[in-house]
PDB file of C-alpha atoms and ligand atoms in Angstrom:
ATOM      1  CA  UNK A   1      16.101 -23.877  -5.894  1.00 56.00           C
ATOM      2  CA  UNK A   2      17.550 -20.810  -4.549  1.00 71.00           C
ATOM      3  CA  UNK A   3      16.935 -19.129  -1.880  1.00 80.00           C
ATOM      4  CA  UNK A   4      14.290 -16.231  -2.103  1.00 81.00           C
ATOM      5  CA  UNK A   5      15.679 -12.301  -1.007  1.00 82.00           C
ATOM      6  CA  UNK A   6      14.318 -11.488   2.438  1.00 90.00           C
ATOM      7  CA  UNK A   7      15.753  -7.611   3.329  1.00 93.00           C
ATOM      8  CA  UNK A   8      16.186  -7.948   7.177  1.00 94.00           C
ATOM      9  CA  UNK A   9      14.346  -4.140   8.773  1.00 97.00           C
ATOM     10  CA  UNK A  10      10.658  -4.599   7.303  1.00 97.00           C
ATOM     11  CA  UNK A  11       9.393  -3.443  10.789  1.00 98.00           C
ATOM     12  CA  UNK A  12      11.563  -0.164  11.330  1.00 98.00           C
ATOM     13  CA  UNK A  13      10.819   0.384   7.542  1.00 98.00           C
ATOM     14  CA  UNK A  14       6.628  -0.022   8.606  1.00 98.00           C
ATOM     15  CA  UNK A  15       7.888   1.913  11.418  1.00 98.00           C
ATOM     16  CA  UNK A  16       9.272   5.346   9.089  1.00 98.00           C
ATOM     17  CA  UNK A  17       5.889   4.843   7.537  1.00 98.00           C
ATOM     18  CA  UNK A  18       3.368   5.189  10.821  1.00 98.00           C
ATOM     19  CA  UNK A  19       5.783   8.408  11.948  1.00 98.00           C
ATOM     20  CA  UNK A  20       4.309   9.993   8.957  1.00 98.00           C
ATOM     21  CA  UNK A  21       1.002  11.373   9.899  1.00 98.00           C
ATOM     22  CA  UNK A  22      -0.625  10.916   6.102  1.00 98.00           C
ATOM     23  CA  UNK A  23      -4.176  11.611   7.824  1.00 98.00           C
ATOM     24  CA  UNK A  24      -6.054  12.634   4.876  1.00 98.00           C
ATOM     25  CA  UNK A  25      -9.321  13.892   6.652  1.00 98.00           C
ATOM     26  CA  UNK A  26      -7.324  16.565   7.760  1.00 98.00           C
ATOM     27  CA  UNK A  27      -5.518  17.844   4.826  1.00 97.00           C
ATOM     28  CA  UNK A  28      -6.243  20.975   5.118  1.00 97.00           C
ATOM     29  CA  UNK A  29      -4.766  21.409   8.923  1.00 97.00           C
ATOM     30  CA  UNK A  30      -1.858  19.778   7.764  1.00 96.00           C
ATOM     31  CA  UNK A  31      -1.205  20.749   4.182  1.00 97.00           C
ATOM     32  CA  UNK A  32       0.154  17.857   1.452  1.00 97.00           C
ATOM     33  CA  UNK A  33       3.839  17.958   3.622  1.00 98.00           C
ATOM     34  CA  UNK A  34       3.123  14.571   4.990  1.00 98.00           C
ATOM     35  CA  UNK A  35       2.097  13.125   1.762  1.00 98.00           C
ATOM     36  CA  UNK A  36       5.063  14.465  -0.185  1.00 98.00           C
ATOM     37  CA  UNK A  37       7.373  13.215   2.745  1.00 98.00           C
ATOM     38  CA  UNK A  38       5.639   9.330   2.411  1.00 98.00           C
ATOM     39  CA  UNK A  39       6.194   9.431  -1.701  1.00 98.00           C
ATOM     40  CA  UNK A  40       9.997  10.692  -0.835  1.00 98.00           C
ATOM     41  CA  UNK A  41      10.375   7.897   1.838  1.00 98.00           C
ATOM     42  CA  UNK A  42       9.545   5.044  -0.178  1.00 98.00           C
ATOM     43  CA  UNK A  43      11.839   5.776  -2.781  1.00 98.00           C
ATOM     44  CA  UNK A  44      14.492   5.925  -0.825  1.00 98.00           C
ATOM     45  CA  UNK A  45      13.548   2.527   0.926  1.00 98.00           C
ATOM     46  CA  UNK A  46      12.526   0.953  -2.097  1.00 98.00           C
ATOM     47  CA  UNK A  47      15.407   1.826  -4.804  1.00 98.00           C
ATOM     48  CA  UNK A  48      14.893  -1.305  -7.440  1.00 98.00           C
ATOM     49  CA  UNK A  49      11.613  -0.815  -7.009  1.00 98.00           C
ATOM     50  CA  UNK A  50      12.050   2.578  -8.350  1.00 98.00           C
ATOM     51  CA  UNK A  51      15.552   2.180 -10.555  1.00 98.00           C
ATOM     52  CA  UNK A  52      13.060  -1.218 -12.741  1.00 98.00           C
ATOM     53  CA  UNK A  53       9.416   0.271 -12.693  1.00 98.00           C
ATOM     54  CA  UNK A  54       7.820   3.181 -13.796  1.00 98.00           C
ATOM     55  CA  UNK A  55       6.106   5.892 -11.357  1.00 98.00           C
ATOM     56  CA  UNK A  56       3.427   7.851 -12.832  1.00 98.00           C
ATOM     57  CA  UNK A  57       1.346  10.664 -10.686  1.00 98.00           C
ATOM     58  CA  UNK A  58      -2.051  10.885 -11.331  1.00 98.00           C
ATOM     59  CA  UNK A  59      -4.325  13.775  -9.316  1.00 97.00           C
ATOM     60  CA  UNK A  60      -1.935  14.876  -6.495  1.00 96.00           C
ATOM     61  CA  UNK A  61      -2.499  11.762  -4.357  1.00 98.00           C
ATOM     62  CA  UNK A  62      -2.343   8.127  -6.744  1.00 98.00           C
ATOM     63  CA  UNK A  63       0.499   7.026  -7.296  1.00 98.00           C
ATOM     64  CA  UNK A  64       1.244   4.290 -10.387  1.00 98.00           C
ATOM     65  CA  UNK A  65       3.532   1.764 -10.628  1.00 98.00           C
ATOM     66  CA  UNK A  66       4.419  -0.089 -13.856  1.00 98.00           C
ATOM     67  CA  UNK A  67       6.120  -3.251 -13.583  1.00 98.00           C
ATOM     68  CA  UNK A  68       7.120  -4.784 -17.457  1.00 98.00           C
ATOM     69  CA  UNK A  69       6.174  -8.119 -17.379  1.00 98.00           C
ATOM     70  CA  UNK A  70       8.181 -10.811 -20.229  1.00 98.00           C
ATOM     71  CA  UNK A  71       5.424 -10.875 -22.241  1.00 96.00           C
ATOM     72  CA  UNK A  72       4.571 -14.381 -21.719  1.00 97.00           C
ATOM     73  CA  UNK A  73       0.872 -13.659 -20.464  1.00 96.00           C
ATOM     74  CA  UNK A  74       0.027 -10.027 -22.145  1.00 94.00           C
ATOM     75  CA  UNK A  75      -3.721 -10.786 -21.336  1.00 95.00           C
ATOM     76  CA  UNK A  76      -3.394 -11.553 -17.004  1.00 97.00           C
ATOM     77  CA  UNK A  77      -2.221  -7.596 -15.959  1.00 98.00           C
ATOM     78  CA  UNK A  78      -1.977  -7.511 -12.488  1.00 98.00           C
ATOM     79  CA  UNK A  79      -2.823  -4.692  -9.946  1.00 98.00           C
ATOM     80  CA  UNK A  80      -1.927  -4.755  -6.771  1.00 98.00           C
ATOM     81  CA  UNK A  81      -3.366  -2.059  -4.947  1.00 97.00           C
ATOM     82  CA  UNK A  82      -3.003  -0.005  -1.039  1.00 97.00           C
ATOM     83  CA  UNK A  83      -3.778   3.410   0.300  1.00 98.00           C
ATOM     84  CA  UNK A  84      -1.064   5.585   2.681  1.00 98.00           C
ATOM     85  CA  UNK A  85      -3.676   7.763   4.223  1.00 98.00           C
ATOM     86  CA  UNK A  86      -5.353   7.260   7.106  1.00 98.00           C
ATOM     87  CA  UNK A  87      -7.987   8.234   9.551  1.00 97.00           C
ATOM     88  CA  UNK A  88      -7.939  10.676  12.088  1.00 97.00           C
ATOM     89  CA  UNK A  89      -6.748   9.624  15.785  1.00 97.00           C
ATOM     90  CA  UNK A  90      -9.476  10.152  18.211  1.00 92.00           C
ATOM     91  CA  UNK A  91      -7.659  11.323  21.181  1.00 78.00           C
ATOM     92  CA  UNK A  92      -9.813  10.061  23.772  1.00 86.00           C
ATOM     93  CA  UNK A  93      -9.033   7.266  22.555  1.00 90.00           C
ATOM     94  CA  UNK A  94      -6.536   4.801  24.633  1.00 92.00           C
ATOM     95  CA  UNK A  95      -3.397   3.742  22.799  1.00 95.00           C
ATOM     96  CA  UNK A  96      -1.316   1.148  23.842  1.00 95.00           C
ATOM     97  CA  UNK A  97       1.686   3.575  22.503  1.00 96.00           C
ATOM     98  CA  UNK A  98       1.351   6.786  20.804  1.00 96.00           C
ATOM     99  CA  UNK A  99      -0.530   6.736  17.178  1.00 97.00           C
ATOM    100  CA  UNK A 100       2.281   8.309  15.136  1.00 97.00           C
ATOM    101  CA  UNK A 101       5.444   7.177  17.241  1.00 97.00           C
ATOM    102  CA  UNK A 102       5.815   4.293  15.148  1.00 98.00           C
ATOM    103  CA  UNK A 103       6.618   2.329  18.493  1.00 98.00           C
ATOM    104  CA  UNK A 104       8.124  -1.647  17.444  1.00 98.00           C
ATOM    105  CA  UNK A 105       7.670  -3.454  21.220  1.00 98.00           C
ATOM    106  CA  UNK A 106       6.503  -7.273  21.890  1.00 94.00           C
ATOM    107  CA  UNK A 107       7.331  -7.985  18.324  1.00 94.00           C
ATOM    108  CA  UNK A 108       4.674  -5.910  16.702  1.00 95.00           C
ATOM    109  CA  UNK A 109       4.508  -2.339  14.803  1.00 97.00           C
ATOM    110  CA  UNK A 110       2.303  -0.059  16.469  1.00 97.00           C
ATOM    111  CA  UNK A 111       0.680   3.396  15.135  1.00 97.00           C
ATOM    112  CA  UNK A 112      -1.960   4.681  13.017  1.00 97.00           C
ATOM    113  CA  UNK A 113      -2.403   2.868   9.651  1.00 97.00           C
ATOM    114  CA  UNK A 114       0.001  -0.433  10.677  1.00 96.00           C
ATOM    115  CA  UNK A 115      -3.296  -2.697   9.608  1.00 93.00           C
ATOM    116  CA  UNK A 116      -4.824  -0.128   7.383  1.00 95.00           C
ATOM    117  CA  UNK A 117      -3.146   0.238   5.428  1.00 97.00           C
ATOM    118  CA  UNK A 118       0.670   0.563   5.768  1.00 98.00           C
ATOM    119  CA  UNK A 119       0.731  -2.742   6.167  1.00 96.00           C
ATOM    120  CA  UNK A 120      -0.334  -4.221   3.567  1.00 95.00           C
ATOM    121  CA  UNK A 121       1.045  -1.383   1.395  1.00 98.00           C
ATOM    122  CA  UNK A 122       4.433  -2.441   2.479  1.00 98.00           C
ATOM    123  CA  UNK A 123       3.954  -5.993   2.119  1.00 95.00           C
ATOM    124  CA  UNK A 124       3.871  -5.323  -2.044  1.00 97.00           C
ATOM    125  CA  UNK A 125       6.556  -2.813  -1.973  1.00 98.00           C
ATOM    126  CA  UNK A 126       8.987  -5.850   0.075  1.00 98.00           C
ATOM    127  CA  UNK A 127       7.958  -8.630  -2.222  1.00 97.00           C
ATOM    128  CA  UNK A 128       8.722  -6.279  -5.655  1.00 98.00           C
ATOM    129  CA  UNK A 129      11.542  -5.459  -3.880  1.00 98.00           C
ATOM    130  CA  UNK A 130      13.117  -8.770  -3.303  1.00 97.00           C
ATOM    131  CA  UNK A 131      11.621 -10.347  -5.970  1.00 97.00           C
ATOM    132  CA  UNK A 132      14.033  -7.381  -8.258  1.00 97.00           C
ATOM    133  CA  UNK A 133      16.844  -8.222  -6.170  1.00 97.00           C
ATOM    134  CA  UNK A 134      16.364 -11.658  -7.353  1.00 96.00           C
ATOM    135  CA  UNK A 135      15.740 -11.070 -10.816  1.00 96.00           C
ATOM    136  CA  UNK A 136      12.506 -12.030 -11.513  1.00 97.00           C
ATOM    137  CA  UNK A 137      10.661 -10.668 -13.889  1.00 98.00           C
ATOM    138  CA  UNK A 138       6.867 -11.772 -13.968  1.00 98.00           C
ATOM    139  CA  UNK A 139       5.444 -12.914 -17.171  1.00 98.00           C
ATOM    140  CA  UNK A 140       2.511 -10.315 -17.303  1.00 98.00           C
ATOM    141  CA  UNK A 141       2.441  -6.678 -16.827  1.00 98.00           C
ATOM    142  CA  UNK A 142       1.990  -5.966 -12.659  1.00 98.00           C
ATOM    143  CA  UNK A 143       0.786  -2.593 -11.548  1.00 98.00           C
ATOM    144  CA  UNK A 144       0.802  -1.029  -8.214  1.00 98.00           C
ATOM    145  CA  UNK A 145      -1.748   1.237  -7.667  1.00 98.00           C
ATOM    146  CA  UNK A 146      -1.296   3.199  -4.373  1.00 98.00           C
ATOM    147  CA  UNK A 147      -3.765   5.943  -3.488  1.00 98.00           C
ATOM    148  CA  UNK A 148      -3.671   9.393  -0.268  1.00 98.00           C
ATOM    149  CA  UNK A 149      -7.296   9.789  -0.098  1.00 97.00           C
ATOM    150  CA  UNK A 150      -9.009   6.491   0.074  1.00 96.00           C
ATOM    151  CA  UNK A 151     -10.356   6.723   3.586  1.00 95.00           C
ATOM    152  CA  UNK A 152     -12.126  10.505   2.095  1.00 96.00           C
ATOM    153  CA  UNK A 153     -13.618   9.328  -1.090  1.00 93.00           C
ATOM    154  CA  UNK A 154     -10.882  10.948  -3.427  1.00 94.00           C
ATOM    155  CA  UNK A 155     -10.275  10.806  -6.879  1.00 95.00           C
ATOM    156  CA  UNK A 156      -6.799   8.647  -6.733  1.00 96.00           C
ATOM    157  CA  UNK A 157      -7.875   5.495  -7.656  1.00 95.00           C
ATOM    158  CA  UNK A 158     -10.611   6.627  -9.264  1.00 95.00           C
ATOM    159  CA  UNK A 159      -8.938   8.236 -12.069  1.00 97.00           C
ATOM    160  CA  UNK A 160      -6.357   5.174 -12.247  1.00 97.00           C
ATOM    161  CA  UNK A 161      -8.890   3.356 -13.214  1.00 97.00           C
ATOM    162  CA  UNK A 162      -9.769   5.677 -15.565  1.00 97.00           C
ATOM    163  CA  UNK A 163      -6.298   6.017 -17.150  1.00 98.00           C
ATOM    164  CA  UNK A 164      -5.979   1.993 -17.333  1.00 98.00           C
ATOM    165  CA  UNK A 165      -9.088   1.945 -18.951  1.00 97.00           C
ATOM    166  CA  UNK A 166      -8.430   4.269 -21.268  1.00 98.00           C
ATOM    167  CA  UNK A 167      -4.874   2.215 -22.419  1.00 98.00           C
ATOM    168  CA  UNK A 168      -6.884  -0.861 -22.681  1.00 97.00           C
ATOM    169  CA  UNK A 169      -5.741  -2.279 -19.672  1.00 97.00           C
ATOM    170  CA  UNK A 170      -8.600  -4.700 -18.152  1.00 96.00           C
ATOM    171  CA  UNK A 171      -6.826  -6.222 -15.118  1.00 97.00           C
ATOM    172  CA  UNK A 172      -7.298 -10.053 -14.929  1.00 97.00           C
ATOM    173  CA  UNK A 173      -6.774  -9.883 -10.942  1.00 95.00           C
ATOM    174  CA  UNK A 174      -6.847  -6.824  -8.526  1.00 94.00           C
ATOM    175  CA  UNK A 175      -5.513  -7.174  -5.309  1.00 93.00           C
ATOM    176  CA  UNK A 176      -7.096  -4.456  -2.497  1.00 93.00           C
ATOM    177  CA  UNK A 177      -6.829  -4.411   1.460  1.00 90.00           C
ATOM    178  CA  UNK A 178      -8.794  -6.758   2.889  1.00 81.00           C
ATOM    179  CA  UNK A 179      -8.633  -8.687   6.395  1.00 81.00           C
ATOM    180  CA  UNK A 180      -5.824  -9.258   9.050  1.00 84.00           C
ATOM    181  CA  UNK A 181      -4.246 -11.647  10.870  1.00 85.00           C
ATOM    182  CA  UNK A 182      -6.230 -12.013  13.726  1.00 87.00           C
ATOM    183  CA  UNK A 183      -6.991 -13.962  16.665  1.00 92.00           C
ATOM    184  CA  UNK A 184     -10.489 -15.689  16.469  1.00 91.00           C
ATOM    185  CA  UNK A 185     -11.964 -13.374  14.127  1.00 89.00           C
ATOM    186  CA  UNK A 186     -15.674 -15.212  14.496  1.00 89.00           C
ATOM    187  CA  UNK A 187     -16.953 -17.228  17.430  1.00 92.00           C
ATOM    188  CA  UNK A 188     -17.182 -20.352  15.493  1.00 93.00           C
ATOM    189  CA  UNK A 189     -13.055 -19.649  14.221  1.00 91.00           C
ATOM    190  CA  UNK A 190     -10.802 -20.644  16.866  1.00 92.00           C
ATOM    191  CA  UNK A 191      -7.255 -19.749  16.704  1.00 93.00           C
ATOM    192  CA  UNK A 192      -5.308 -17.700  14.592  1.00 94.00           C
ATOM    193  CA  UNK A 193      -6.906 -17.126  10.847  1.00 93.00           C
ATOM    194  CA  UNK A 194      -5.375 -14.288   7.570  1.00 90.00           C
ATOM    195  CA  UNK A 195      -9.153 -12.973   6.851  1.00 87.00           C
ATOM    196  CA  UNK A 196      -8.990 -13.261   3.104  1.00 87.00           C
ATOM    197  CA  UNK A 197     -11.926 -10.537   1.359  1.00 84.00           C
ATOM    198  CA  UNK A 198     -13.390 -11.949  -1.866  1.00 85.00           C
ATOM    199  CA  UNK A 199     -15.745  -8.947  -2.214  1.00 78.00           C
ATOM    200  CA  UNK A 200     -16.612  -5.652  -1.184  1.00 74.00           C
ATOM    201  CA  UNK A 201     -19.750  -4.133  -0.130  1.00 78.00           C
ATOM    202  CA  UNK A 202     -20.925  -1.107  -2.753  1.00 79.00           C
ATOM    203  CA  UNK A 203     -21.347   2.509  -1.258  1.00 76.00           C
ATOM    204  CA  UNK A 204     -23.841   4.345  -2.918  1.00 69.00           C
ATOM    205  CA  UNK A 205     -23.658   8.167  -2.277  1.00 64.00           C
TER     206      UNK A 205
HETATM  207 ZN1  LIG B 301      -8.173   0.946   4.198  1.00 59.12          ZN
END
């Protein structure tokens, strides 16, 4: 067995991310700049990602990935799914460094959006990444469906899903944000625990 690609720089690469201020509650302050700059940054840190899949725009802020699987499992489509907005900084607020600095100190990533959801944005941007540089080509059809206005109810991912839908596309897993790595999350979980979502509570407007 070989040895999987690991690209050494994940956290200044998390890092470029947080220095972006994508805070889509205030779009209209700070214009679509930020959002542009984020799509431009990720192709640049991400080249086989972009060079092997296809990028599709849909709305100004969703962004569509197409990876081509073999073929082996047409009927298990795969989207993996993350949001680069985020929410306005409160700045009462205390921060242990400043929200947009992107500050990397005591072996962590600090900043606005490093747990929600840069992080786990850039988690499936590093394993496609690698897993290209290896080779690998999965045997069904994997989609990554990023979105700039999650945290304001925007269309993004809403009108993915419309466009997969209307290809015939009916995922057999979708993968979403969900919990962290935390320290006892609960009172009755000791230690350290990855808080793994299996569902999401509906919002009815
Ligand atoms: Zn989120």
């Amino acid at each position: 067995m070989t040895t999987p690609t690991v690209r050494p720089g994940i956290a200044e690469r998390l890092s470029q991310m947080i220095r972006i201020p994508t805070v889509s509650a205030e779009l209209d302050e700070r214009g679509s700049a930020p959002f542009e700059e984020f799509v431009t940054l990720i192709a640049e840190l991400y080249p086989l990602t972009h060079e092997k899949l296809t990028l599709e725009r849909h709305t100004d802020f969703g962004l569509l990935f197409h990876w081509q699987g073999t073929g082996a499992a047409p009927d298990r489509p795969v989207v993996l799914m993350a949001h680069y907005d985020v929410v306005p900084v409160d700045e009462s607020d205390a921060w242990t460094h400043p929200p947009f600095a992107g500050v990397i100190a005591d072996g962590s990533v600090y900043g606005r959006g490093a747990l929600d959801d840069k992080g786990p944005l850039i988690v499936v941007l590093e394993a496609v990444e690698n897993l290209l540089a290896d080779g690998f080509v999965p045997p069904q059809d994997v989609y990554l469906s990023f979105g700039g206005n999650e945290e304001t109810y925007g269309r993004a991912a809403e009108e993915i899903a419309r466009v997969l839908r209307g290809r015939g596309i009916v995922p057999w897993l979708v993968l979403d944000e969900g919990g962290a790595v935390v320290d006892a999350p609960l009172p009755f979980v000791p230690g350290r625990a990855a808080m793994i979502g299996v569902g999401e509570k509906g919002v009815m407007t």
